[in-house]
Amino acid sequence: MDAKKLEILMTAVDLGSFSKASEVVGYTQSGLTHLVDSLEREIGFPLIRRSYSGIALTEAGENLLPDIRQFLQANATLENKMQEESIRVAAYASIAMYWMPEILYRFRRLCPKVDVDLRMVDHALEPFELLQSGKTDVIFASRQKEPKCEWIPLYHELLYAILPKQYPLNGRKEFPLREFEGKDFLMPYGRFDIDVHAAFAKEGVRAKEQSVYVDDETVIRMVGKGLGISMMSELMIRGNTDDVLCIPVTPKSIRELGMGTEKGVELSESVRKLKECVVEYTSCLQGRTF
C-alpha cells in the first residue's frame, strides 16, 4: 500500500474537497481524482462518496479510518528514524586527522540528516576487531593479511625512514632498509610494528628495537634528539618533520589504506553515499614529499 496515496486521501477528506486538496498537495483536481480511484481499486471497495457539498468517507472508509491513520503514523515514525540514522566509523588517528574532516564535509552536503560517530582507535588491529564484534559500521585502516571484511583499497602510502637532522645521508634521496640493521630503532606504538616488521622481513633486517609507548609525534621528537631512528608511514609523520629527516626507504615499502565494511552485508544508502565521498576524495590524493 502506497503511503503517499493514503496521505493525499486523508488531506482530501480533512478538507472535504478535491479542489482544496489539489491546491495543498500539488496535484490537479483530475489527477487527484484519478489517484483516489486507483486507491479504491487496490482496496476493492469505494472509500469516498461525492456530493454537491464536497466529499466524505463512505461507511467502509470510516471503518478503515483509524487503521489508515495508525499506518500513516507508523510510516512517519519509520521515516524519521531513517532520517536520523547514524553511521559508526572507526579510523586510525592519522586518517581521522587528515582525511575525515574533508570526507565528512562532503558527506554532510549529501546526507545532512545522517550523523557520523567517529572513533579513533588505539592500535592497528582494533578497527577490524570492532567491525567483527558489531561495534562499528565502517573502518578506515591499513590492510591486514586477512581483513575478514569487504575491503575497498583507497591509497598506497610510502614508508619513510625517520632520522636525526645530522644523519650522514651524503646526498642520498632514499634510505636502504638494510641500513636499519643493528641500529637503535624506536618502534611505533599501537601494533604499527606490523608494517615495519613486514618491510624488515623482506630484506632480512634485524634492528635493535626499542618499544616506546608514546604517540607518533613523541617518537619523532625522540629521533630529533638523537635517541634512535624509526620508520613510519606518510600520514603518521605529516606535519611533524621540522627536527628530523624523512626520506622514503628502499626497496620501496608501502602500506595499503582502505575502507572496510562487514562481509556479506548489503550497504545502506547512507553508507554507499559515504563510500562515494571517500573514493572521490582519495582518488585525488598524491603522495607528499618531505
PDB file of C-alpha atoms in Angstrom:
ATOM      1  CA  MET A   1       0.000   0.000   0.000  1.00  0.00           C
ATOM      2  CA  ASP A   2       1.348   3.375  -1.085  1.00  0.00           C
ATOM      3  CA  ALA A   3       1.536   5.645   1.965  1.00  0.00           C
ATOM      4  CA  LYS A   4       1.620   8.715  -0.279  1.00  0.00           C
ATOM      5  CA  LYS A   5      -1.808   7.873  -1.726  1.00  0.00           C
ATOM      6  CA  LEU A   6      -3.246   7.445   1.759  1.00  0.00           C
ATOM      7  CA  GLU A   7      -1.746  10.770   2.870  1.00  0.00           C
ATOM      8  CA  ILE A   8      -3.390  12.535  -0.076  1.00  0.00           C
ATOM      9  CA  LEU A   9      -6.688  10.766   0.641  1.00  0.00           C
ATOM     10  CA  MET A  10      -6.615  11.979   4.262  1.00  0.00           C
ATOM     11  CA  THR A  11      -5.845  15.519   3.107  1.00  0.00           C
ATOM     12  CA  ALA A  12      -8.832  15.486   0.777  1.00  0.00           C
ATOM     13  CA  VAL A  13     -11.120  14.059   3.474  1.00  0.00           C
ATOM     14  CA  ASP A  14      -9.937  16.541   6.094  1.00  0.00           C
ATOM     15  CA  LEU A  15     -10.519  19.471   3.716  1.00  0.00           C
ATOM     16  CA  GLY A  16     -13.767  17.990   2.386  1.00  0.00           C
ATOM     17  CA  SER A  17     -12.943  18.873  -1.199  1.00  0.00           C
ATOM     18  CA  PHE A  18     -10.776  17.592  -4.051  1.00  0.00           C
ATOM     19  CA  SER A  19     -10.304  21.128  -5.341  1.00  0.00           C
ATOM     20  CA  LYS A  20      -8.987  22.392  -1.987  1.00  0.00           C
ATOM     21  CA  ALA A  21      -6.798  19.318  -1.552  1.00  0.00           C
ATOM     22  CA  SER A  22      -5.320  19.741  -5.041  1.00  0.00           C
ATOM     23  CA  GLU A  23      -4.011  23.166  -4.035  1.00  0.00           C
ATOM     24  CA  VAL A  24      -2.296  21.674  -0.976  1.00  0.00           C
ATOM     25  CA  VAL A  25      -0.774  18.503  -2.458  1.00  0.00           C
ATOM     26  CA  GLY A  26       0.246  19.963  -5.826  1.00  0.00           C
ATOM     27  CA  TYR A  27      -1.952  17.719  -7.991  1.00  0.00           C
ATOM     28  CA  THR A  28      -4.551  18.845 -10.482  1.00  0.00           C
ATOM     29  CA  GLN A  29      -8.110  18.079  -9.398  1.00  0.00           C
ATOM     30  CA  SER A  30      -8.450  15.447 -12.116  1.00  0.00           C
ATOM     31  CA  GLY A  31      -5.097  13.933 -11.149  1.00  0.00           C
ATOM     32  CA  LEU A  32      -6.157  13.714  -7.517  1.00  0.00           C
ATOM     33  CA  THR A  33      -9.469  12.114  -8.502  1.00  0.00           C
ATOM     34  CA  HIS A  34      -7.606   9.557 -10.610  1.00  0.00           C
ATOM     35  CA  LEU A  35      -5.282   8.785  -7.661  1.00  0.00           C
ATOM     36  CA  VAL A  36      -8.196   8.149  -5.283  1.00  0.00           C
ATOM     37  CA  ASP A  37      -9.941   5.979  -7.902  1.00  0.00           C
ATOM     38  CA  SER A  38      -6.723   3.966  -8.208  1.00  0.00           C
ATOM     39  CA  LEU A  39      -6.551   3.551  -4.426  1.00  0.00           C
ATOM     40  CA  GLU A  40     -10.157   2.341  -4.293  1.00  0.00           C
ATOM     41  CA  ARG A  41      -9.395  -0.258  -6.972  1.00  0.00           C
ATOM     42  CA  GLU A  42      -6.439  -1.505  -4.907  1.00  0.00           C
ATOM     43  CA  ILE A  43      -8.550  -1.805  -1.778  1.00  0.00           C
ATOM     44  CA  GLY A  44     -11.551  -3.283  -3.586  1.00  0.00           C
ATOM     45  CA  PHE A  45     -14.383  -1.006  -2.439  1.00  0.00           C
ATOM     46  CA  PRO A  46     -15.308   2.707  -2.501  1.00  0.00           C
ATOM     47  CA  LEU A  47     -13.763   4.966   0.123  1.00  0.00           C
ATOM     48  CA  ILE A  48     -15.213   8.332  -0.960  1.00  0.00           C
ATOM     49  CA  ARG A  49     -18.748   9.496  -1.555  1.00  0.00           C
ATOM     50  CA  ARG A  50     -19.204  12.652  -3.523  1.00  0.00           C
ATOM     51  CA  SER A  51     -21.939  15.273  -3.253  1.00  0.00           C
ATOM     52  CA  TYR A  52     -22.535  18.879  -4.218  1.00  0.00           C
ATOM     53  CA  SER A  53     -21.267  19.943  -0.802  1.00  0.00           C
ATOM     54  CA  GLY A  54     -17.930  18.089  -1.223  1.00  0.00           C
ATOM     55  CA  ILE A  55     -16.568  14.680  -0.335  1.00  0.00           C
ATOM     56  CA  ALA A  56     -16.707  12.417   2.697  1.00  0.00           C
ATOM     57  CA  LEU A  57     -15.744   8.885   3.600  1.00  0.00           C
ATOM     58  CA  THR A  58     -18.136   6.029   2.917  1.00  0.00           C
ATOM     59  CA  GLU A  59     -19.136   3.790   5.815  1.00  0.00           C
ATOM     60  CA  ALA A  60     -16.420   1.337   4.792  1.00  0.00           C
ATOM     61  CA  GLY A  61     -13.952   4.224   4.624  1.00  0.00           C
ATOM     62  CA  GLU A  62     -14.970   5.371   8.110  1.00  0.00           C
ATOM     63  CA  ASN A  63     -14.317   1.857   9.422  1.00  0.00           C
ATOM     64  CA  LEU A  64     -10.821   1.939   7.921  1.00  0.00           C
ATOM     65  CA  LEU A  65     -10.035   5.447   9.123  1.00  0.00           C
ATOM     66  CA  PRO A  66      -8.381   4.508  12.476  1.00  0.00           C
ATOM     67  CA  ASP A  67      -6.194   1.901  10.770  1.00  0.00           C
ATOM     68  CA  ILE A  68      -5.202   4.316   7.996  1.00  0.00           C
ATOM     69  CA  ARG A  69      -4.161   6.975  10.489  1.00  0.00           C
ATOM     70  CA  GLN A  70      -2.246   4.389  12.539  1.00  0.00           C
ATOM     71  CA  PHE A  71      -0.465   3.187   9.401  1.00  0.00           C
ATOM     72  CA  LEU A  72       0.486   6.735   8.407  1.00  0.00           C
ATOM     73  CA  GLN A  73       1.771   7.497  11.918  1.00  0.00           C
ATOM     74  CA  ALA A  74       3.905   4.345  11.926  1.00  0.00           C
ATOM     75  CA  ASN A  75       5.232   5.182   8.463  1.00  0.00           C
ATOM     76  CA  ALA A  76       6.137   8.729   9.561  1.00  0.00           C
ATOM     77  CA  THR A  77       7.934   7.355  12.629  1.00  0.00           C
ATOM     78  CA  LEU A  78       9.912   4.949  10.456  1.00  0.00           C
ATOM     79  CA  GLU A  79      10.894   7.704   8.020  1.00  0.00           C
ATOM     80  CA  ASN A  80      12.035   9.922  10.889  1.00  0.00           C
ATOM     81  CA  LYS A  81      14.178   7.134  12.294  1.00  0.00           C
ATOM     82  CA  MET A  82      15.700   6.511   8.874  1.00  0.00           C
ATOM     83  CA  GLN A  83      16.456  10.208   8.510  1.00  0.00           C
ATOM     84  CA  GLU A  84      18.087  10.220  11.950  1.00  0.00           C
ATOM     85  CA  GLU A  85      20.341   7.294  11.040  1.00  0.00           C
ATOM     86  CA  SER A  86      23.904   7.381  12.290  1.00  0.00           C
ATOM     87  CA  ILE A  87      26.995   5.667  10.913  1.00  0.00           C
ATOM     88  CA  ARG A  88      29.655   4.421  13.329  1.00  0.00           C
ATOM     89  CA  VAL A  89      33.159   4.901  11.951  1.00  0.00           C
ATOM     90  CA  ALA A  90      36.443   3.666  13.416  1.00  0.00           C
ATOM     91  CA  ALA A  91      39.691   5.041  11.978  1.00  0.00           C
ATOM     92  CA  TYR A  92      43.385   5.357  12.656  1.00  0.00           C
ATOM     93  CA  ALA A  93      44.213   8.681  14.305  1.00  0.00           C
ATOM     94  CA  SER A  94      46.189   9.792  11.234  1.00  0.00           C
ATOM     95  CA  ILE A  95      43.269   9.086   8.897  1.00  0.00           C
ATOM     96  CA  ALA A  96      40.819  10.723  11.289  1.00  0.00           C
ATOM     97  CA  MET A  97      43.005  13.814  11.393  1.00  0.00           C
ATOM     98  CA  TYR A  98      43.933  14.249   7.746  1.00  0.00           C
ATOM     99  CA  TRP A  99      41.141  12.612   5.760  1.00  0.00           C
ATOM    100  CA  MET A 100      37.945  12.579   7.740  1.00  0.00           C
ATOM    101  CA  PRO A 101      37.244  16.332   8.096  1.00  0.00           C
ATOM    102  CA  GLU A 102      37.055  16.785   4.306  1.00  0.00           C
ATOM    103  CA  ILE A 103      35.226  13.477   3.800  1.00  0.00           C
ATOM    104  CA  LEU A 104      32.639  14.340   6.450  1.00  0.00           C
ATOM    105  CA  TYR A 105      32.210  17.819   4.987  1.00  0.00           C
ATOM    106  CA  ARG A 106      31.380  16.286   1.597  1.00  0.00           C
ATOM    107  CA  PHE A 107      29.139  13.635   3.140  1.00  0.00           C
ATOM    108  CA  ARG A 108      27.185  16.184   5.186  1.00  0.00           C
ATOM    109  CA  ARG A 109      26.282  18.009   1.985  1.00  0.00           C
ATOM    110  CA  LEU A 110      24.815  14.778   0.533  1.00  0.00           C
ATOM    111  CA  CYS A 111      23.208  13.396   3.713  1.00  0.00           C
ATOM    112  CA  PRO A 112      22.611  16.303   6.098  1.00  0.00           C
ATOM    113  CA  LYS A 113      20.386  14.254   8.415  1.00  0.00           C
ATOM    114  CA  VAL A 114      22.771  11.343   8.897  1.00  0.00           C
ATOM    115  CA  ASP A 115      25.126  11.610  11.863  1.00  0.00           C
ATOM    116  CA  VAL A 116      28.611  10.095  11.777  1.00  0.00           C
ATOM    117  CA  ASP A 117      30.019   8.830  15.063  1.00  0.00           C
ATOM    118  CA  LEU A 118      33.791   8.954  14.509  1.00  0.00           C
ATOM    119  CA  ARG A 119      36.050   6.943  16.800  1.00  0.00           C
ATOM    120  CA  MET A 120      39.854   6.985  16.777  1.00  0.00           C
ATOM    121  CA  VAL A 121      41.411   3.628  17.589  1.00  0.00           C
ATOM    122  CA  ASP A 122      44.397   2.787  19.773  1.00  0.00           C
ATOM    123  CA  HIS A 123      46.113   0.144  17.667  1.00  0.00           C
ATOM    124  CA  ALA A 124      46.315  -1.127  14.103  1.00  0.00           C
ATOM    125  CA  LEU A 125      44.072  -4.173  14.529  1.00  0.00           C
ATOM    126  CA  GLU A 126      41.359  -2.523  16.621  1.00  0.00           C
ATOM    127  CA  PRO A 127      39.211  -1.375  13.652  1.00  0.00           C
ATOM    128  CA  PHE A 128      38.876  -4.984  12.469  1.00  0.00           C
ATOM    129  CA  GLU A 129      38.046  -6.175  15.988  1.00  0.00           C
ATOM    130  CA  LEU A 130      35.344  -3.513  16.334  1.00  0.00           C
ATOM    131  CA  LEU A 131      33.848  -4.412  12.956  1.00  0.00           C
ATOM    132  CA  GLN A 132      33.756  -8.142  13.714  1.00  0.00           C
ATOM    133  CA  SER A 133      32.111  -7.529  17.104  1.00  0.00           C
ATOM    134  CA  GLY A 134      29.414  -5.306  15.562  1.00  0.00           C
ATOM    135  CA  LYS A 135      30.569  -2.182  17.378  1.00  0.00           C
ATOM    136  CA  THR A 136      31.217  -0.147  14.232  1.00  0.00           C
ATOM    137  CA  ASP A 137      29.808   0.035  10.716  1.00  0.00           C
ATOM    138  CA  VAL A 138      32.764   1.325   8.686  1.00  0.00           C
ATOM    139  CA  ILE A 139      36.501   1.199   9.308  1.00  0.00           C
ATOM    140  CA  PHE A 140      39.479   3.042   7.850  1.00  0.00           C
ATOM    141  CA  ALA A 141      42.721   1.183   8.392  1.00  0.00           C
ATOM    142  CA  SER A 142      45.682  -0.452   6.709  1.00  0.00           C
ATOM    143  CA  ARG A 143      45.132  -3.784   5.003  1.00  0.00           C
ATOM    144  CA  GLN A 144      45.929  -6.846   7.071  1.00  0.00           C
ATOM    145  CA  LYS A 145      46.633 -10.346   5.748  1.00  0.00           C
ATOM    146  CA  GLU A 146      43.051 -11.493   6.203  1.00  0.00           C
ATOM    147  CA  PRO A 147      40.867  -8.452   6.839  1.00  0.00           C
ATOM    148  CA  LYS A 148      37.682 -10.610   7.108  1.00  0.00           C
ATOM    149  CA  CYS A 149      35.614  -7.752   5.750  1.00  0.00           C
ATOM    150  CA  GLU A 150      34.558  -6.202   2.468  1.00  0.00           C
ATOM    151  CA  TRP A 151      37.726  -4.284   1.702  1.00  0.00           C
ATOM    152  CA  ILE A 152      37.927  -1.249  -0.590  1.00  0.00           C
ATOM    153  CA  PRO A 153      41.538  -0.218  -1.373  1.00  0.00           C
ATOM    154  CA  LEU A 154      41.931   3.553  -1.274  1.00  0.00           C
ATOM    155  CA  TYR A 155      45.530   4.685  -1.097  1.00  0.00           C
ATOM    156  CA  HIS A 156      49.077   3.361  -1.075  1.00  0.00           C
ATOM    157  CA  GLU A 157      51.241   5.361   1.301  1.00  0.00           C
ATOM    158  CA  LEU A 158      55.010   5.116   1.400  1.00  0.00           C
ATOM    159  CA  LEU A 159      57.017   4.169   4.460  1.00  0.00           C
ATOM    160  CA  TYR A 160      59.691   6.707   5.416  1.00  0.00           C
ATOM    161  CA  ALA A 161      62.878   6.489   7.429  1.00  0.00           C
ATOM    162  CA  ILE A 162      62.829   8.977  10.326  1.00  0.00           C
ATOM    163  CA  LEU A 163      66.383  10.176  11.015  1.00  0.00           C
ATOM    164  CA  PRO A 164      68.125  12.874  13.092  1.00  0.00           C
ATOM    165  CA  LYS A 165      68.995  16.017  11.160  1.00  0.00           C
ATOM    166  CA  GLN A 166      72.709  15.242  11.428  1.00  0.00           C
ATOM    167  CA  TYR A 167      72.413  11.716   9.997  1.00  0.00           C
ATOM    168  CA  PRO A 168      75.044  11.272   7.220  1.00  0.00           C
ATOM    169  CA  LEU A 169      72.952  10.743   4.112  1.00  0.00           C
ATOM    170  CA  ASN A 170      75.680  12.058   1.809  1.00  0.00           C
ATOM    171  CA  GLY A 171      73.180  13.327  -0.728  1.00  0.00           C
ATOM    172  CA  ARG A 172      71.077  10.168  -0.864  1.00  0.00           C
ATOM    173  CA  LYS A 173      67.344  10.593  -1.515  1.00  0.00           C
ATOM    174  CA  GLU A 174      66.393   7.117  -0.294  1.00  0.00           C
ATOM    175  CA  PHE A 175      67.304   5.105   2.785  1.00  0.00           C
ATOM    176  CA  PRO A 176      68.213   1.435   2.292  1.00  0.00           C
ATOM    177  CA  LEU A 177      66.241  -0.840   4.594  1.00  0.00           C
ATOM    178  CA  ARG A 178      69.442  -2.784   5.230  1.00  0.00           C
ATOM    179  CA  GLU A 179      70.880   0.306   6.897  1.00  0.00           C
ATOM    180  CA  PHE A 180      68.498  -0.187   9.818  1.00  0.00           C
ATOM    181  CA  GLU A 181      70.452  -3.347  10.660  1.00  0.00           C
ATOM    182  CA  GLY A 182      71.865  -3.179  14.185  1.00  0.00           C
ATOM    183  CA  LYS A 183      70.788   0.429  14.802  1.00  0.00           C
ATOM    184  CA  ASP A 184      68.746   1.678  17.746  1.00  0.00           C
ATOM    185  CA  PHE A 185      65.196   1.638  16.400  1.00  0.00           C
ATOM    186  CA  LEU A 186      62.246   3.346  18.084  1.00  0.00           C
ATOM    187  CA  MET A 187      59.273   1.119  17.266  1.00  0.00           C
ATOM    188  CA  PRO A 188      55.971   2.974  16.702  1.00  0.00           C
ATOM    189  CA  TYR A 189      53.312   2.165  19.291  1.00  0.00           C
ATOM    190  CA  GLY A 190      49.918   0.580  18.664  1.00  0.00           C
ATOM    191  CA  ARG A 191      50.790  -2.539  16.633  1.00  0.00           C
ATOM    192  CA  PHE A 192      52.096  -0.414  13.780  1.00  0.00           C
ATOM    193  CA  ASP A 193      55.136  -2.653  14.159  1.00  0.00           C
ATOM    194  CA  ILE A 194      53.218  -4.936  11.770  1.00  0.00           C
ATOM    195  CA  ASP A 195      54.071  -2.675   8.830  1.00  0.00           C
ATOM    196  CA  VAL A 196      57.671  -2.214   9.984  1.00  0.00           C
ATOM    197  CA  HIS A 197      58.277  -5.924  10.508  1.00  0.00           C
ATOM    198  CA  ALA A 198      56.778  -6.733   7.111  1.00  0.00           C
ATOM    199  CA  ALA A 199      59.255  -4.353   5.447  1.00  0.00           C
ATOM    200  CA  PHE A 200      62.190  -5.666   7.514  1.00  0.00           C
ATOM    201  CA  ALA A 201      61.318  -9.305   6.816  1.00  0.00           C
ATOM    202  CA  LYS A 202      61.626  -8.854   3.049  1.00  0.00           C
ATOM    203  CA  GLU A 203      65.238  -7.737   3.486  1.00  0.00           C
ATOM    204  CA  GLY A 204      66.112  -9.886   6.478  1.00  0.00           C
ATOM    205  CA  VAL A 205      66.823  -6.804   8.630  1.00  0.00           C
ATOM    206  CA  ARG A 206      67.256  -7.039  12.404  1.00  0.00           C
ATOM    207  CA  ALA A 207      67.275  -3.653  14.092  1.00  0.00           C
ATOM    208  CA  LYS A 208      67.859  -3.081  17.815  1.00  0.00           C
ATOM    209  CA  GLU A 209      64.194  -2.469  18.521  1.00  0.00           C
ATOM    210  CA  GLN A 210      63.062  -0.359  21.444  1.00  0.00           C
ATOM    211  CA  SER A 211      59.308  -0.248  22.071  1.00  0.00           C
ATOM    212  CA  VAL A 212      58.113   3.174  23.151  1.00  0.00           C
ATOM    213  CA  TYR A 213      54.568   3.559  24.437  1.00  0.00           C
ATOM    214  CA  VAL A 214      54.052   7.122  23.259  1.00  0.00           C
ATOM    215  CA  ASP A 215      52.337   8.782  20.307  1.00  0.00           C
ATOM    216  CA  ASP A 216      53.916   9.232  16.875  1.00  0.00           C
ATOM    217  CA  GLU A 217      54.812  12.885  17.443  1.00  0.00           C
ATOM    218  CA  THR A 218      56.768  11.986  20.589  1.00  0.00           C
ATOM    219  CA  VAL A 219      58.668   9.255  18.738  1.00  0.00           C
ATOM    220  CA  ILE A 220      59.632  11.790  16.087  1.00  0.00           C
ATOM    221  CA  ARG A 221      60.795  14.232  18.762  1.00  0.00           C
ATOM    222  CA  MET A 222      62.890  11.463  20.319  1.00  0.00           C
ATOM    223  CA  VAL A 223      64.512  10.805  16.951  1.00  0.00           C
ATOM    224  CA  GLY A 224      65.206  14.514  16.664  1.00  0.00           C
ATOM    225  CA  LYS A 225      67.119  14.330  19.957  1.00  0.00           C
ATOM    226  CA  GLY A 226      69.296  11.527  18.657  1.00  0.00           C
ATOM    227  CA  LEU A 227      67.720   8.765  20.765  1.00  0.00           C
ATOM    228  CA  GLY A 228      67.340   6.434  17.810  1.00  0.00           C
ATOM    229  CA  ILE A 229      65.834   6.193  14.348  1.00  0.00           C
ATOM    230  CA  SER A 230      62.424   4.999  13.221  1.00  0.00           C
ATOM    231  CA  MET A 231      60.176   4.264  10.267  1.00  0.00           C
ATOM    232  CA  MET A 232      56.620   5.484   9.765  1.00  0.00           C
ATOM    233  CA  SER A 233      54.060   5.912   7.047  1.00  0.00           C
ATOM    234  CA  GLU A 234      53.246   9.158   5.267  1.00  0.00           C
ATOM    235  CA  LEU A 235      50.203  10.168   7.300  1.00  0.00           C
ATOM    236  CA  MET A 236      51.818   9.263  10.620  1.00  0.00           C
ATOM    237  CA  ILE A 237      54.586  11.833  10.155  1.00  0.00           C
ATOM    238  CA  ARG A 238      52.732  14.608   8.353  1.00  0.00           C
ATOM    239  CA  GLY A 239      53.256  17.981   9.984  1.00  0.00           C
ATOM    240  CA  ASN A 240      55.897  16.787  12.483  1.00  0.00           C
ATOM    241  CA  THR A 241      59.096  16.878  10.459  1.00  0.00           C
ATOM    242  CA  ASP A 242      60.891  20.112  11.390  1.00  0.00           C
ATOM    243  CA  ASP A 243      63.528  18.468  13.589  1.00  0.00           C
ATOM    244  CA  VAL A 244      64.137  15.270  11.610  1.00  0.00           C
ATOM    245  CA  LEU A 245      64.925  13.947   8.146  1.00  0.00           C
ATOM    246  CA  CYS A 246      62.184  11.930   6.430  1.00  0.00           C
ATOM    247  CA  ILE A 247      63.087  10.048   3.265  1.00  0.00           C
ATOM    248  CA  PRO A 248      61.488   7.028   1.555  1.00  0.00           C
ATOM    249  CA  VAL A 249      63.010   3.644   2.247  1.00  0.00           C
ATOM    250  CA  THR A 250      64.344   1.419  -0.497  1.00  0.00           C
ATOM    251  CA  PRO A 251      63.260  -1.062  -1.728  1.00  0.00           C
ATOM    252  CA  LYS A 252      60.035   0.933  -1.801  1.00  0.00           C
ATOM    253  CA  SER A 253      57.713  -0.140   1.010  1.00  0.00           C
ATOM    254  CA  ILE A 254      54.051   0.775   1.203  1.00  0.00           C
ATOM    255  CA  ARG A 255      51.007   0.082   3.281  1.00  0.00           C
ATOM    256  CA  GLU A 256      47.589  -0.066   1.685  1.00  0.00           C
ATOM    257  CA  LEU A 257      44.957   2.089   3.334  1.00  0.00           C
ATOM    258  CA  GLY A 258      41.357   1.221   2.748  1.00  0.00           C
ATOM    259  CA  MET A 259      37.757   1.220   3.882  1.00  0.00           C
ATOM    260  CA  GLY A 260      36.145  -1.879   5.350  1.00  0.00           C
ATOM    261  CA  THR A 261      32.544  -2.909   5.973  1.00  0.00           C
ATOM    262  CA  GLU A 262      31.002  -6.095   7.307  1.00  0.00           C
ATOM    263  CA  LYS A 263      31.458  -9.005   4.918  1.00  0.00           C
ATOM    264  CA  GLY A 264      28.370 -10.156   3.046  1.00  0.00           C
ATOM    265  CA  VAL A 265      26.120  -7.346   4.306  1.00  0.00           C
ATOM    266  CA  GLU A 266      24.442  -5.026   1.809  1.00  0.00           C
ATOM    267  CA  LEU A 267      25.433  -1.402   2.342  1.00  0.00           C
ATOM    268  CA  SER A 268      22.757   1.055   3.418  1.00  0.00           C
ATOM    269  CA  GLU A 269      22.088   4.021   1.170  1.00  0.00           C
ATOM    270  CA  SER A 270      23.903   6.374   3.554  1.00  0.00           C
ATOM    271  CA  VAL A 271      26.991   4.121   3.746  1.00  0.00           C
ATOM    272  CA  ARG A 272      27.032   3.924  -0.053  1.00  0.00           C
ATOM    273  CA  LYS A 273      26.994   7.733  -0.149  1.00  0.00           C
ATOM    274  CA  LEU A 274      29.834   7.835   2.366  1.00  0.00           C
ATOM    275  CA  LYS A 275      31.796   5.389   0.222  1.00  0.00           C
ATOM    276  CA  GLU A 276      31.286   7.622  -2.817  1.00  0.00           C
ATOM    277  CA  CYS A 277      32.664  10.611  -0.895  1.00  0.00           C
ATOM    278  CA  VAL A 278      35.653   8.585   0.310  1.00  0.00           C
ATOM    279  CA  VAL A 279      36.551   7.194  -3.116  1.00  0.00           C
ATOM    280  CA  GLU A 280      36.151  10.604  -4.775  1.00  0.00           C
ATOM    281  CA  TYR A 281      38.374  12.258  -2.169  1.00  0.00           C
ATOM    282  CA  THR A 282      41.145   9.651  -2.049  1.00  0.00           C
ATOM    283  CA  SER A 283      41.319   9.358  -5.838  1.00  0.00           C
ATOM    284  CA  CYS A 284      42.636  12.937  -5.887  1.00  0.00           C
ATOM    285  CA  LEU A 285      45.336  12.391  -3.263  1.00  0.00           C
ATOM    286  CA  GLN A 286      49.000  12.368  -4.164  1.00  0.00           C
ATOM    287  CA  GLY A 287      51.960  11.314  -2.090  1.00  0.00           C
ATOM    288  CA  ARG A 288      53.690  14.098  -0.238  1.00  0.00           C
ATOM    289  CA  THR A 289      57.414  14.834  -0.452  1.00  0.00           C
ATOM    290  CA  PHE A 290      59.102  15.507   2.901  1.00  0.00           C
TER     291      PHE A 290
END
